[in-house]
Short mmCIF file of C-alpha atoms and ligand atoms in Angstrom, two decimals:
data_model
loop_
_atom_site.label_atom_id
_atom_site.label_comp_id
_atom_site.label_asym_id
_atom_site.label_seq_id
_atom_site.Cartn_x
_atom_site.Cartn_y
_atom_site.Cartn_z
CA UNK A 1 40.25 46.77 -36.09
CA UNK A 2 42.52 45.17 -38.63
CA UNK A 3 40.54 42.95 -41.06
CA UNK A 4 41.29 39.22 -41.15
CA UNK A 5 41.45 37.10 -44.32
CA UNK A 6 39.53 33.97 -43.38
CA UNK A 7 40.11 30.55 -44.91
CA UNK A 8 36.65 28.98 -44.88
CA UNK A 9 38.06 25.66 -43.64
CA UNK A 10 39.03 27.48 -40.46
CA UNK A 11 35.39 28.23 -39.68
CA UNK A 12 34.38 24.69 -40.68
CA UNK A 13 37.01 23.22 -38.35
CA UNK A 14 35.12 24.76 -35.41
CA UNK A 15 32.01 22.70 -36.25
CA UNK A 16 33.77 19.43 -35.46
CA UNK A 17 35.42 20.72 -32.32
CA UNK A 18 34.38 19.11 -29.02
CA UNK A 19 35.83 19.79 -25.61
CA UNK A 20 37.19 16.72 -23.80
CA UNK A 21 35.97 16.28 -20.20
CA UNK A 22 39.39 16.91 -18.71
CA UNK A 23 40.93 20.09 -20.14
CA UNK A 24 44.02 20.64 -18.05
CA UNK A 25 45.99 23.74 -18.92
CA UNK A 26 47.21 24.58 -22.43
CA UNK A 27 46.89 21.19 -24.03
CA UNK A 28 43.53 21.41 -25.81
CA UNK A 29 43.77 23.91 -28.69
CA UNK A 30 41.03 25.78 -30.55
CA UNK A 31 41.36 24.36 -34.06
CA UNK A 32 42.29 27.65 -35.74
CA UNK A 33 45.31 29.93 -35.85
CA UNK A 34 45.68 33.56 -36.86
CA UNK A 35 48.92 34.95 -38.21
CA UNK A 36 50.73 37.65 -40.12
CA UNK A 37 54.17 37.62 -41.72
CA UNK A 38 56.65 40.49 -41.59
CA UNK A 39 58.98 41.12 -44.51
CA UNK A 40 60.53 44.10 -46.33
CA UNK A 41 59.88 46.20 -43.27
CA UNK A 42 56.11 45.70 -43.04
CA UNK A 43 53.44 43.37 -41.72
CA UNK A 44 51.35 41.44 -44.25
CA UNK A 45 47.60 40.73 -43.85
CA UNK A 46 46.20 38.97 -40.83
CA UNK A 47 45.11 35.45 -41.92
CA UNK A 48 42.92 32.84 -40.17
CA UNK A 49 43.54 29.18 -41.04
CA UNK A 50 42.74 25.78 -39.56
CA UNK A 51 45.27 24.90 -36.85
CA UNK A 52 48.13 23.01 -38.44
CA UNK A 53 51.80 22.13 -37.97
CA UNK A 54 54.35 24.58 -39.31
CA UNK A 55 57.05 23.65 -41.77
CA UNK A 56 60.36 24.99 -40.42
CA UNK A 57 63.74 25.30 -42.13
CA UNK A 58 66.42 23.87 -39.78
CA UNK A 59 68.36 27.19 -39.92
CA UNK A 60 65.39 29.31 -38.87
CA UNK A 61 66.86 31.89 -36.48
CA UNK A 62 64.38 31.30 -33.70
CA UNK A 63 65.58 27.72 -33.29
CA UNK A 64 69.17 28.82 -32.71
CA UNK A 65 69.15 32.30 -31.22
CA UNK A 66 65.75 32.34 -29.50
CA UNK A 67 64.56 35.62 -31.01
CA UNK A 68 60.94 35.18 -29.92
CA UNK A 69 58.38 36.76 -27.61
CA UNK A 70 54.93 35.81 -26.35
CA UNK A 71 51.98 36.93 -24.31
CA UNK A 72 49.40 35.18 -22.13
CA UNK A 73 45.84 36.50 -21.92
CA UNK A 74 42.48 35.05 -21.01
CA UNK A 75 38.97 35.14 -22.45
CA UNK A 76 36.16 34.73 -19.89
CA UNK A 77 32.41 34.19 -20.09
CA UNK A 78 30.10 36.70 -18.46
CA UNK A 79 27.02 35.38 -16.58
CA UNK A 80 25.04 36.19 -19.76
CA UNK A 81 27.41 34.00 -21.77
CA UNK A 82 29.19 36.91 -23.47
CA UNK A 83 32.93 36.53 -24.06
CA UNK A 84 35.13 39.10 -22.26
CA UNK A 85 38.84 39.97 -22.33
CA UNK A 86 40.63 41.43 -19.34
CA UNK A 87 42.75 44.56 -19.94
CA UNK A 88 43.86 43.25 -23.38
CA UNK A 89 45.49 46.53 -24.40
CA UNK A 90 47.99 46.02 -21.52
CA UNK A 91 49.07 42.77 -23.13
CA UNK A 92 49.33 44.47 -26.56
CA UNK A 93 51.56 47.18 -25.04
CA UNK A 94 53.72 44.63 -23.20
CA UNK A 95 54.06 42.57 -26.40
CA UNK A 96 55.52 45.59 -28.19
CA UNK A 97 57.77 46.34 -25.19
CA UNK A 98 59.10 42.76 -25.43
CA UNK A 99 59.50 43.21 -29.21
CA UNK A 100 61.69 46.32 -28.69
CA UNK A 101 63.77 44.48 -26.07
CA UNK A 102 64.40 41.61 -28.52
CA UNK A 103 65.16 43.72 -31.64
CA UNK A 104 61.88 42.67 -33.24
CA UNK A 105 59.34 44.82 -35.07
CA UNK A 106 56.33 46.18 -33.16
CA UNK A 107 52.89 45.25 -34.40
CA UNK A 108 50.00 47.73 -34.44
CA UNK A 109 47.99 47.30 -31.23
CA UNK A 110 44.80 47.13 -33.29
CA UNK A 111 46.22 44.20 -35.29
CA UNK A 112 47.22 42.39 -32.12
CA UNK A 113 43.79 43.08 -30.60
CA UNK A 114 41.90 42.13 -33.76
CA UNK A 115 43.52 38.68 -33.67
CA UNK A 116 42.84 38.23 -29.94
CA UNK A 117 39.22 39.27 -30.31
CA UNK A 118 38.74 37.00 -33.34
CA UNK A 119 40.07 33.84 -31.75
CA UNK A 120 38.08 34.50 -28.55
CA UNK A 121 34.88 35.20 -30.48
CA UNK A 122 35.33 32.06 -32.53
CA UNK A 123 35.98 29.97 -29.40
CA UNK A 124 33.13 31.48 -27.37
CA UNK A 125 31.10 28.27 -27.25
CA UNK A 126 34.11 26.46 -25.89
CA UNK A 127 35.04 28.77 -23.01
CA UNK A 128 34.53 26.55 -19.97
CA UNK A 129 31.78 27.82 -17.66
CA UNK A 130 33.39 26.76 -14.36
CA UNK A 131 34.70 29.85 -12.54
CA UNK A 132 38.47 30.03 -12.81
CA UNK A 133 38.51 28.12 -16.09
CA UNK A 134 38.79 30.19 -19.27
CA UNK A 135 40.20 30.48 -22.76
CA UNK A 136 43.95 30.91 -22.48
CA UNK A 137 45.15 33.01 -25.45
CA UNK A 138 48.72 32.82 -26.61
CA UNK A 139 49.95 35.54 -29.00
CA UNK A 140 53.60 35.05 -30.03
CA UNK A 141 56.17 36.20 -32.54
CA UNK A 142 59.32 34.54 -33.80
CA UNK A 143 62.28 35.15 -36.08
CA UNK A 144 61.96 33.38 -39.44
CA UNK A 145 65.19 34.31 -41.34
CA UNK A 146 66.98 31.20 -42.48
CA UNK A 147 70.75 31.51 -41.94
CA UNK A 148 73.07 30.61 -39.12
CA UNK A 149 74.61 34.10 -38.82
CA UNK A 150 74.05 35.69 -35.44
CA UNK A 151 72.19 38.88 -36.18
CA UNK A 152 68.63 40.11 -35.77
CA UNK A 153 66.24 38.49 -38.20
CA UNK A 154 64.58 40.66 -40.87
CA UNK A 155 61.51 38.46 -41.22
CA UNK A 156 59.10 37.37 -38.51
CA UNK A 157 55.81 35.62 -37.92
CA UNK A 158 53.16 36.82 -35.48
CA UNK A 159 50.62 34.18 -34.43
CA UNK A 160 47.72 33.77 -32.05
CA UNK A 161 46.45 30.40 -30.82
CA UNK A 162 44.07 29.66 -27.93
CA UNK A 163 43.42 26.89 -25.45
CA UNK A 164 40.24 26.29 -23.42
CA UNK A 165 41.82 25.63 -20.03
CA UNK A 166 41.15 24.79 -16.42
CA UNK A 167 42.94 26.76 -13.72
CA UNK A 168 46.64 26.16 -13.31
CA UNK A 169 46.77 25.22 -9.64
CA UNK A 170 44.12 24.20 -7.15
CA UNK A 171 44.22 26.39 -4.03
CA UNK A 172 46.49 24.80 -1.46
CA UNK A 173 48.65 23.05 -4.04
CA UNK A 174 51.60 25.45 -4.24
CA UNK A 175 54.92 24.76 -2.51
CA UNK A 176 57.70 27.16 -3.38
CA UNK A 177 61.42 26.36 -3.63
CA UNK A 178 63.77 29.22 -2.71
CA UNK A 179 66.50 29.34 -5.35
CA UNK A 180 69.70 30.64 -3.67
CA UNK A 181 72.18 29.70 -6.45
CA UNK A 182 70.91 30.10 -10.01
CA UNK A 183 69.45 33.38 -11.27
CA UNK A 184 66.58 33.98 -13.71
CA UNK A 185 67.50 37.46 -14.90
CA UNK A 186 70.27 39.97 -14.23
CA UNK A 187 70.37 43.79 -14.28
CA UNK A 188 70.74 45.05 -17.81
CA UNK A 189 69.37 41.81 -19.23
CA UNK A 190 65.95 40.95 -20.66
CA UNK A 191 64.14 39.81 -17.53
CA UNK A 192 61.37 42.35 -18.08
CA UNK A 193 60.53 40.90 -21.51
CA UNK A 194 58.30 37.91 -22.14
CA UNK A 195 60.86 36.02 -24.18
CA UNK A 196 61.49 32.32 -24.27
CA UNK A 197 65.05 32.52 -22.99
CA UNK A 198 63.90 33.72 -19.56
CA UNK A 199 61.70 30.63 -19.26
CA UNK A 200 64.42 28.30 -20.59
CA UNK A 201 66.72 29.76 -17.90
CA UNK A 202 64.18 28.75 -15.24
CA UNK A 203 63.75 25.12 -16.20
CA UNK A 204 66.77 23.61 -14.48
CA UNK A 205 65.61 25.11 -11.18
CA UNK A 206 62.03 23.85 -11.86
CA UNK A 207 63.41 20.35 -12.07
CA UNK A 208 65.34 20.88 -8.84
CA UNK A 209 62.21 22.36 -7.21
CA UNK A 210 60.14 19.32 -8.25
CA UNK A 211 62.65 17.17 -6.38
CA UNK A 212 61.64 19.06 -3.21
CA UNK A 213 57.93 18.57 -4.01
CA UNK A 214 57.69 22.22 -5.02
CA UNK A 215 55.73 23.46 -8.01
CA UNK A 216 57.53 26.79 -8.38
CA UNK A 217 60.90 28.43 -7.87
CA UNK A 218 61.15 31.75 -6.02
CA UNK A 219 63.90 33.78 -7.68
CA UNK A 220 66.10 36.22 -5.78
CA UNK A 221 68.05 39.21 -7.17
CA UNK A 222 71.11 38.26 -9.22
CA UNK A 223 73.67 40.40 -7.42
CA UNK A 224 73.19 39.97 -3.65
CA UNK A 225 70.76 37.00 -3.73
CA UNK A 226 68.96 38.60 -0.80
CA UNK A 227 65.87 40.13 -2.26
CA UNK A 228 62.72 38.40 -3.54
CA UNK A 229 62.02 38.96 -7.24
CA UNK A 230 59.28 36.76 -8.66
CA UNK A 231 58.51 33.18 -9.72
CA UNK A 232 59.18 31.69 -13.10
CA UNK A 233 55.86 32.67 -14.61
CA UNK A 234 54.10 34.72 -11.93
CA UNK A 235 54.70 37.61 -9.53
CA UNK A 236 55.02 37.34 -5.77
CA UNK A 237 52.79 38.94 -3.11
CA UNK A 238 52.69 38.54 0.72
CA UNK A 239 50.51 39.87 3.52
CA UNK A 240 52.57 41.24 6.40
CA UNK A 241 51.22 43.15 9.39
CA UNK A 242 47.89 43.25 7.60
CA UNK A 243 49.43 44.99 4.58
CA UNK A 244 49.88 43.70 1.03
CA UNK A 245 53.59 43.74 0.09
CA UNK A 246 55.18 42.97 -3.28
CA UNK A 247 58.69 43.52 -4.66
CA UNK A 248 59.05 46.87 -6.43
CA UNK A 249 59.53 46.50 -10.19
CA UNK A 250 63.12 46.50 -11.38
CA UNK A 251 64.72 45.68 -14.70
CA UNK A 252 64.76 41.99 -13.74
CA UNK A 253 61.07 41.53 -12.95
CA UNK A 254 58.24 41.08 -15.41
CA UNK A 255 55.58 43.78 -14.87
CA UNK A 256 52.56 41.51 -14.36
CA UNK A 257 49.11 42.75 -15.33
CA UNK A 258 47.58 40.69 -12.50
CA UNK A 259 50.07 42.26 -10.07
CA UNK A 260 49.15 45.73 -11.30
CA UNK A 261 45.39 44.91 -11.05
CA UNK A 262 45.80 43.59 -7.49
CA UNK A 263 47.69 46.74 -6.41
CA UNK A 264 44.82 48.81 -7.83
CA UNK A 265 41.92 46.79 -6.29
CA UNK A 266 43.44 46.01 -2.87
CA UNK A 267 42.62 49.49 -1.40
CA UNK A 268 38.96 49.00 -2.49
CA UNK A 269 38.97 45.85 -0.29
CA UNK A 270 40.47 47.85 2.60
CA UNK A 271 43.99 46.55 2.19
CA UNK A 272 46.98 48.89 2.19
CA UNK A 273 49.74 48.07 -0.29
CA UNK A 274 53.48 48.62 -0.46
CA UNK A 275 55.97 48.01 -3.29
CA UNK A 276 59.47 47.77 -1.96
CA UNK A 277 62.52 45.54 -1.60
CA UNK A 278 61.66 42.32 0.33
CA UNK A 279 64.54 40.54 2.07
CA UNK A 280 63.99 36.82 1.82
CA UNK A 281 65.49 36.00 5.23
CA UNK A 282 63.41 38.66 6.93
CA UNK A 283 60.28 37.43 5.20
CA UNK A 284 60.88 33.82 6.35
CA UNK A 285 61.36 35.08 9.94
CA UNK A 286 58.15 37.07 9.58
CA UNK A 287 56.29 33.92 8.67
CA UNK A 288 57.78 32.07 11.64
CA UNK A 289 56.84 34.86 14.04
CA UNK A 290 53.41 35.22 12.38
CA UNK A 291 54.00 38.83 11.41
CA UNK A 292 53.43 37.65 7.87
CA UNK A 293 50.33 35.61 7.36
CA UNK A 294 49.94 34.83 3.66
CA UNK A 295 51.89 34.67 0.47
CA UNK A 296 50.63 34.03 -3.04
CA UNK A 297 51.64 33.81 -6.66
CA UNK A 298 49.74 35.94 -9.14
CA UNK A 299 49.56 35.91 -12.93
CA UNK A 300 47.15 35.43 -15.79
CA UNK A 301 47.48 31.64 -15.88
CA UNK A 302 47.41 31.08 -12.16
CA UNK A 303 45.12 34.05 -11.20
CA UNK A 304 46.00 33.96 -7.49
CA UNK A 305 47.48 30.81 -5.96
CA UNK A 306 48.12 30.83 -2.20
CA UNK A 307 51.50 29.41 -1.20
CA UNK A 308 51.43 26.61 1.35
CA UNK A 309 55.12 26.55 2.26
CA UNK A 310 58.64 27.69 1.31
CA UNK A 311 61.35 25.01 1.01
CA UNK A 312 65.16 25.51 1.17
CA UNK A 313 67.83 23.33 -0.41
CA UNK A 314 68.74 21.95 3.04
CA UNK A 315 65.07 20.83 3.26
CA UNK A 316 64.12 23.42 5.90
CA UNK A 317 60.47 24.22 5.47
CA UNK A 318 58.67 27.41 6.39
CA UNK A 319 54.91 26.91 6.40
CA UNK A 320 52.77 29.83 5.35
CA UNK A 321 50.27 29.50 8.21
CA UNK A 322 47.04 29.30 6.19
CA UNK A 323 47.37 27.51 2.88
CA UNK A 324 44.25 29.08 1.44
CA UNK A 325 44.72 32.49 2.94
CA UNK A 326 41.89 34.81 3.82
CA UNK A 327 43.15 37.83 1.84
CA UNK A 328 44.47 35.69 -1.01
CA UNK A 329 41.05 34.13 -1.56
CA UNK A 330 39.22 37.43 -1.04
CA UNK A 331 41.32 39.17 -3.66
CA UNK A 332 41.11 36.15 -5.98
CA UNK A 333 37.29 36.21 -5.77
CA UNK A 334 37.11 39.95 -6.35
CA UNK A 335 39.43 39.77 -9.33
CA UNK A 336 37.55 36.82 -10.83
CA UNK A 337 34.22 38.64 -10.24
CA UNK A 338 35.55 41.47 -12.41
CA UNK A 339 37.15 39.19 -15.01
CA UNK A 340 34.06 37.04 -15.31
CA UNK A 341 31.81 40.11 -15.51
CA UNK A 342 29.84 39.64 -12.25
CA UNK A 343 30.85 43.06 -10.98
CA UNK A 344 32.16 46.18 -12.66
CA UNK A 345 35.83 46.79 -12.21
CA UNK A 346 37.64 50.03 -13.05
CA UNK A 347 36.66 51.57 -16.40
CA UNK A 348 37.91 49.61 -19.38
CA UNK A 349 39.22 46.53 -17.55
CA UNK A 350 36.59 44.11 -18.82
CA UNK A 351 36.24 44.35 -22.57
CA UNK A 352 33.40 42.82 -24.58
CA UNK A 353 34.76 40.67 -27.38
CA UNK A 354 34.04 41.88 -30.91
CA UNK A 355 33.66 39.75 -34.07
CA UNK A 356 36.62 41.02 -36.05
CA UNK A 357 36.61 38.40 -38.85
C1 PLP B 401 57.93 35.83 -15.46
C2 PLP B 401 56.55 36.22 -15.22
N1 PLP B 401 56.24 36.98 -14.14
C3 PLP B 401 54.96 37.38 -13.92
C4 PLP B 401 53.93 37.04 -14.74
C5 PLP B 401 52.54 37.50 -14.45
O1 PLP B 401 52.12 38.43 -15.45
P1 PLP B 401 50.59 38.61 -15.82
O2 PLP B 401 49.92 38.92 -14.54
O3 PLP B 401 50.60 39.76 -16.75
O4 PLP B 401 50.16 37.35 -16.41
C6 PLP B 401 54.20 36.22 -15.86
C7 PLP B 401 53.11 35.78 -16.74
O5 PLP B 401 52.83 36.44 -17.69
C8 PLP B 401 55.52 35.80 -16.11
O6 PLP B 401 55.79 35.03 -17.16
#
């Protein structure tokens, strides 16, 4: 693993750290940050420092042209109190995929992983014990050249920060707005990358969704606006005729690691799966006729969140019969049992955290 140059104040800052009673999601930060700078075609050393504000030149390219990528991973506590990461190499690979998509340099997987292990190990006494709560880890990279010219930056910063967090939604809390006008990503674009612009593009619809008492937007394909794609930060799954269905991956859908994990564990639970095109209108009819019984959002932050109802712009509502669906909760429990180390998942999914600093 790549060594880390540790500023001793970073370790000291952990001594004064206390978790507030109410954590929420992503607002309490572990008081350290790990970073590396890229210049002259190579990455510099990984450094650990106390968490602090950054000083940013107003012409820094990321501020204007959004050349940035990020990841979302979680650190869990095993029943023995050991910190664990879930399929972290998948996040490292996806980070480098996003980097290629955004004309940014790749970072060695072992450097990425060394930083993720270090921040999780350092935060291990602050990973909440309540099942479903965890340490949310945010690796990211941004363009640091200072000039207003529109061209790929030649310098970058890679950083990792972490946030002890509660789960994103409580089961039963999720109403979904069907977006039939705006699009999140189009063919040939960067929808498969975890880059800020995709999330910026989703915000106007989030505001609209909130007006319909919905917590998420369901995006449709950009061309025909007929097929379900995903939500703004999570993939979409439904149960129809007793089978798990999810949209097949295209160049406009982010390949979720939770989605992939669910597709791999569902057969173990006796559930057949299918990845194909899902027509939104047919799906809504299927819920009305009870052919479809459950729908849920899945992703690292949310784990699995059952959907209570779909809402249209004309205020039509389609309830998803059981708001805390039977399969949704069964899969959620099984996945969490693996992530939190209560049962063994497939080889290599649950990784013991190493002290890399
Ligand atoms: C747009 C989008 N789709 C899906 C997901 C789910 O991916 P994962 O399960 O890897 O967290 C995320 C979150 O990372 C996302 O941002």
